[in-house]
Amino acid sequence: MSVYFIVAIAVIIGLAIATAAFCWPNRVFIRSAIAAICAWALPYVAEFAIGPFLGEGAGMGVAIILYVLSATIFLAAISASLGAAARYIWMAVRE
């Protein structure tokens, strides 16, 4: 997989989440804030929880997987917040 393909997938997923948040903006900002806090804490908590079950050479691979998962959660939270903000701006402009 090339980097461009991965970026294209991230853009498509981000737009889909933003569109869903645009259509249903109920409590999106608080949910996005909670998701961002959880994404920030996920690598540390998961490494502490599963650390004893890993072997000696698994540290960097597990860290990369956890950081990618954390970045995906951040992407979803930011996309949802931007979609809901666009909805509120759209409604304010229309009135």
mmCIF file with all atom_site columns, C-alpha atoms in Angstrom:
data_model
loop_
_atom_site.group_PDB
_atom_site.id
_atom_site.type_symbol
_atom_site.label_atom_id
_atom_site.label_alt_id
_atom_site.label_comp_id
_atom_site.label_asym_id
_atom_site.label_entity_id
_atom_site.label_seq_id
_atom_site.pdbx_PDB_ins_code
_atom_site.Cartn_x
_atom_site.Cartn_y
_atom_site.Cartn_z
_atom_site.occupancy
_atom_site.B_iso_or_equiv
_atom_site.pdbx_formal_charge
_atom_site.auth_seq_id
_atom_site.auth_comp_id
_atom_site.auth_asym_id
_atom_site.auth_atom_id
_atom_site.pdbx_PDB_model_num
ATOM 1  C CA . MET A 1 1  ? 0.000   0.000   0.000  1.00 0.00 ? 1  MET A CA 1
ATOM 2  C CA . SER A 1 2  ? 1.302   3.407   -0.879 1.00 0.00 ? 2  SER A CA 1
ATOM 3  C CA . VAL A 1 3  ? 1.125   6.425   1.366  1.00 0.00 ? 3  VAL A CA 1
ATOM 4  C CA . TYR A 1 4  ? -1.267  8.139   -1.050 1.00 0.00 ? 4  TYR A CA 1
ATOM 5  C CA . PHE A 1 5  ? -3.710  5.250   -0.777 1.00 0.00 ? 5  PHE A CA 1
ATOM 6  C CA . ILE A 1 6  ? -3.659  5.413   3.015  1.00 0.00 ? 6  ILE A CA 1
ATOM 7  C CA . VAL A 1 7  ? -4.154  9.197   2.945  1.00 0.00 ? 7  VAL A CA 1
ATOM 8  C CA . ALA A 1 8  ? -7.059  8.779   0.508  1.00 0.00 ? 8  ALA A CA 1
ATOM 9  C CA . ILE A 1 9  ? -8.709  6.249   2.818  1.00 0.00 ? 9  ILE A CA 1
ATOM 10 C CA . ALA A 1 10 ? -8.235  8.609   5.792  1.00 0.00 ? 10 ALA A CA 1
ATOM 11 C CA . VAL A 1 11 ? -9.773  11.502  3.839  1.00 0.00 ? 11 VAL A CA 1
ATOM 12 C CA . ILE A 1 12 ? -12.766 9.402   2.781  1.00 0.00 ? 12 ILE A CA 1
ATOM 13 C CA . ILE A 1 13 ? -13.354 8.165   6.326  1.00 0.00 ? 13 ILE A CA 1
ATOM 14 C CA . GLY A 1 14 ? -12.952 11.684  7.718  1.00 0.00 ? 14 GLY A CA 1
ATOM 15 C CA . LEU A 1 15 ? -15.462 13.087  5.240  1.00 0.00 ? 15 LEU A CA 1
ATOM 16 C CA . ALA A 1 16 ? -17.927 10.299  6.028  1.00 0.00 ? 16 ALA A CA 1
ATOM 17 C CA . ILE A 1 17 ? -17.692 10.980  9.755  1.00 0.00 ? 17 ILE A CA 1
ATOM 18 C CA . ALA A 1 18 ? -17.989 14.733  9.203  1.00 0.00 ? 18 ALA A CA 1
ATOM 19 C CA . THR A 1 19 ? -21.058 14.205  7.018  1.00 0.00 ? 19 THR A CA 1
ATOM 20 C CA . ALA A 1 20 ? -22.686 12.034  9.668  1.00 0.00 ? 20 ALA A CA 1
ATOM 21 C CA . ALA A 1 21 ? -21.934 14.659  12.330 1.00 0.00 ? 21 ALA A CA 1
ATOM 22 C CA . PHE A 1 22 ? -23.328 17.350  10.022 1.00 0.00 ? 22 PHE A CA 1
ATOM 23 C CA . CYS A 1 23 ? -26.615 15.447  9.761  1.00 0.00 ? 23 CYS A CA 1
ATOM 24 C CA . TRP A 1 24 ? -26.848 14.534  13.466 1.00 0.00 ? 24 TRP A CA 1
ATOM 25 C CA . PRO A 1 25 ? -24.890 17.085  15.576 1.00 0.00 ? 25 PRO A CA 1
ATOM 26 C CA . ASN A 1 26 ? -26.371 16.089  18.945 1.00 0.00 ? 26 ASN A CA 1
ATOM 27 C CA . ARG A 1 27 ? -23.683 16.151  21.666 1.00 0.00 ? 27 ARG A CA 1
ATOM 28 C CA . VAL A 1 28 ? -20.881 15.754  19.115 1.00 0.00 ? 28 VAL A CA 1
ATOM 29 C CA . PHE A 1 29 ? -18.515 18.191  20.799 1.00 0.00 ? 29 PHE A CA 1
ATOM 30 C CA . ILE A 1 30 ? -18.579 16.474  24.192 1.00 0.00 ? 30 ILE A CA 1
ATOM 31 C CA . ARG A 1 31 ? -18.225 13.050  22.572 1.00 0.00 ? 31 ARG A CA 1
ATOM 32 C CA . SER A 1 32 ? -15.318 14.278  20.475 1.00 0.00 ? 32 SER A CA 1
ATOM 33 C CA . ALA A 1 33 ? -13.613 15.725  23.539 1.00 0.00 ? 33 ALA A CA 1
ATOM 34 C CA . ILE A 1 34 ? -14.006 12.435  25.393 1.00 0.00 ? 34 ILE A CA 1
ATOM 35 C CA . ALA A 1 35 ? -12.698 10.512  22.370 1.00 0.00 ? 35 ALA A CA 1
ATOM 36 C CA . ALA A 1 36 ? -9.669  12.807  22.105 1.00 0.00 ? 36 ALA A CA 1
ATOM 37 C CA . ILE A 1 37 ? -8.841  12.355  25.789 1.00 0.00 ? 37 ILE A CA 1
ATOM 38 C CA . CYS A 1 38 ? -9.204  8.588   25.467 1.00 0.00 ? 38 CYS A CA 1
ATOM 39 C CA . ALA A 1 39 ? -7.055  8.541   22.320 1.00 0.00 ? 39 ALA A CA 1
ATOM 40 C CA . TRP A 1 40 ? -4.364  10.492  24.123 1.00 0.00 ? 40 TRP A CA 1
ATOM 41 C CA . ALA A 1 41 ? -4.336  8.025   27.035 1.00 0.00 ? 41 ALA A CA 1
ATOM 42 C CA . LEU A 1 42 ? -4.828  4.815   25.009 1.00 0.00 ? 42 LEU A CA 1
ATOM 43 C CA . PRO A 1 43 ? -1.179  3.947   24.218 1.00 0.00 ? 43 PRO A CA 1
ATOM 44 C CA . TYR A 1 44 ? -0.058  4.370   27.822 1.00 0.00 ? 44 TYR A CA 1
ATOM 45 C CA . VAL A 1 45 ? -2.935  2.464   29.387 1.00 0.00 ? 45 VAL A CA 1
ATOM 46 C CA . ALA A 1 46 ? -2.853  -0.348  26.825 1.00 0.00 ? 46 ALA A CA 1
ATOM 47 C CA . GLU A 1 47 ? 0.913   -0.751  27.143 1.00 0.00 ? 47 GLU A CA 1
ATOM 48 C CA . PHE A 1 48 ? 0.583   -0.951  30.915 1.00 0.00 ? 48 PHE A CA 1
ATOM 49 C CA . ALA A 1 49 ? -2.255  -3.492  30.640 1.00 0.00 ? 49 ALA A CA 1
ATOM 50 C CA . ILE A 1 50 ? -0.769  -5.804  28.008 1.00 0.00 ? 50 ILE A CA 1
ATOM 51 C CA . GLY A 1 51 ? 2.909   -5.224  28.765 1.00 0.00 ? 51 GLY A CA 1
ATOM 52 C CA . PRO A 1 52 ? 3.350   -8.307  30.972 1.00 0.00 ? 52 PRO A CA 1
ATOM 53 C CA . PHE A 1 53 ? 1.983   -10.579 28.231 1.00 0.00 ? 53 PHE A CA 1
ATOM 54 C CA . LEU A 1 54 ? 4.389   -9.399  25.522 1.00 0.00 ? 54 LEU A CA 1
ATOM 55 C CA . GLY A 1 55 ? 7.796   -10.802 24.726 1.00 0.00 ? 55 GLY A CA 1
ATOM 56 C CA . GLU A 1 56 ? 11.094  -8.944  24.697 1.00 0.00 ? 56 GLU A CA 1
ATOM 57 C CA . GLY A 1 57 ? 11.032  -7.825  21.046 1.00 0.00 ? 57 GLY A CA 1
ATOM 58 C CA . ALA A 1 58 ? 7.415   -6.696  20.791 1.00 0.00 ? 58 ALA A CA 1
ATOM 59 C CA . GLY A 1 59 ? 7.777   -3.177  22.148 1.00 0.00 ? 59 GLY A CA 1
ATOM 60 C CA . MET A 1 60 ? 8.141   -1.074  19.000 1.00 0.00 ? 60 MET A CA 1
ATOM 61 C CA . GLY A 1 61 ? 5.585   -3.015  16.948 1.00 0.00 ? 61 GLY A CA 1
ATOM 62 C CA . VAL A 1 62 ? 2.957   -2.720  19.647 1.00 0.00 ? 62 VAL A CA 1
ATOM 63 C CA . ALA A 1 63 ? 3.757   0.970   20.112 1.00 0.00 ? 63 ALA A CA 1
ATOM 64 C CA . ILE A 1 64 ? 3.270   1.660   16.394 1.00 0.00 ? 64 ILE A CA 1
ATOM 65 C CA . ILE A 1 65 ? -0.045  -0.196  16.369 1.00 0.00 ? 65 ILE A CA 1
ATOM 66 C CA . LEU A 1 66 ? -1.268  1.728   19.418 1.00 0.00 ? 66 LEU A CA 1
ATOM 67 C CA . TYR A 1 67 ? -0.157  5.086   17.989 1.00 0.00 ? 67 TYR A CA 1
ATOM 68 C CA . VAL A 1 68 ? -1.901  4.381   14.677 1.00 0.00 ? 68 VAL A CA 1
ATOM 69 C CA . LEU A 1 69 ? -5.075  3.440   16.557 1.00 0.00 ? 69 LEU A CA 1
ATOM 70 C CA . SER A 1 70 ? -4.781  6.605   18.619 1.00 0.00 ? 70 SER A CA 1
ATOM 71 C CA . ALA A 1 71 ? -4.323  8.719   15.469 1.00 0.00 ? 71 ALA A CA 1
ATOM 72 C CA . THR A 1 72 ? -7.395  7.089   13.925 1.00 0.00 ? 72 THR A CA 1
ATOM 73 C CA . ILE A 1 73 ? -9.482  7.983   16.971 1.00 0.00 ? 73 ILE A CA 1
ATOM 74 C CA . PHE A 1 74 ? -8.171  11.565  16.807 1.00 0.00 ? 74 PHE A CA 1
ATOM 75 C CA . LEU A 1 75 ? -9.096  11.719  13.112 1.00 0.00 ? 75 LEU A CA 1
ATOM 76 C CA . ALA A 1 76 ? -12.635 10.599  13.891 1.00 0.00 ? 76 ALA A CA 1
ATOM 77 C CA . ALA A 1 77 ? -13.000 13.075  16.776 1.00 0.00 ? 77 ALA A CA 1
ATOM 78 C CA . ILE A 1 78 ? -11.710 16.018  14.761 1.00 0.00 ? 78 ILE A CA 1
ATOM 79 C CA . SER A 1 79 ? -13.828 15.103  11.735 1.00 0.00 ? 79 SER A CA 1
ATOM 80 C CA . ALA A 1 80 ? -16.958 14.858  13.856 1.00 0.00 ? 80 ALA A CA 1
ATOM 81 C CA . SER A 1 81 ? -16.260 18.202  15.514 1.00 0.00 ? 81 SER A CA 1
ATOM 82 C CA . LEU A 1 82 ? -15.673 19.904  12.170 1.00 0.00 ? 82 LEU A CA 1
ATOM 83 C CA . GLY A 1 83 ? -18.858 18.413  10.735 1.00 0.00 ? 83 GLY A CA 1
ATOM 84 C CA . ALA A 1 84 ? -20.952 19.568  13.679 1.00 0.00 ? 84 ALA A CA 1
ATOM 85 C CA . ALA A 1 85 ? -19.342 23.015  13.606 1.00 0.00 ? 85 ALA A CA 1
ATOM 86 C CA . ALA A 1 86 ? -20.129 23.275  9.900  1.00 0.00 ? 86 ALA A CA 1
ATOM 87 C CA . ARG A 1 87 ? -23.745 22.409  10.670 1.00 0.00 ? 87 ARG A CA 1
ATOM 88 C CA . TYR A 1 88 ? -24.027 25.099  13.328 1.00 0.00 ? 88 TYR A CA 1
ATOM 89 C CA . ILE A 1 89 ? -22.419 27.674  11.030 1.00 0.00 ? 89 ILE A CA 1
ATOM 90 C CA . TRP A 1 90 ? -24.702 26.613  8.174  1.00 0.00 ? 90 TRP A CA 1
ATOM 91 C CA . MET A 1 91 ? -27.789 27.020  10.351 1.00 0.00 ? 91 MET A CA 1
ATOM 92 C CA . ALA A 1 92 ? -26.606 30.436  11.583 1.00 0.00 ? 92 ALA A CA 1
ATOM 93 C CA . VAL A 1 93 ? -25.992 31.673  8.036  1.00 0.00 ? 93 VAL A CA 1
ATOM 94 C CA . ARG A 1 94 ? -29.360 30.435  6.787  1.00 0.00 ? 94 ARG A CA 1
ATOM 95 C CA . GLU A 1 95 ? -31.297 32.355  9.457  1.00 0.00 ? 95 GLU A CA 1
#
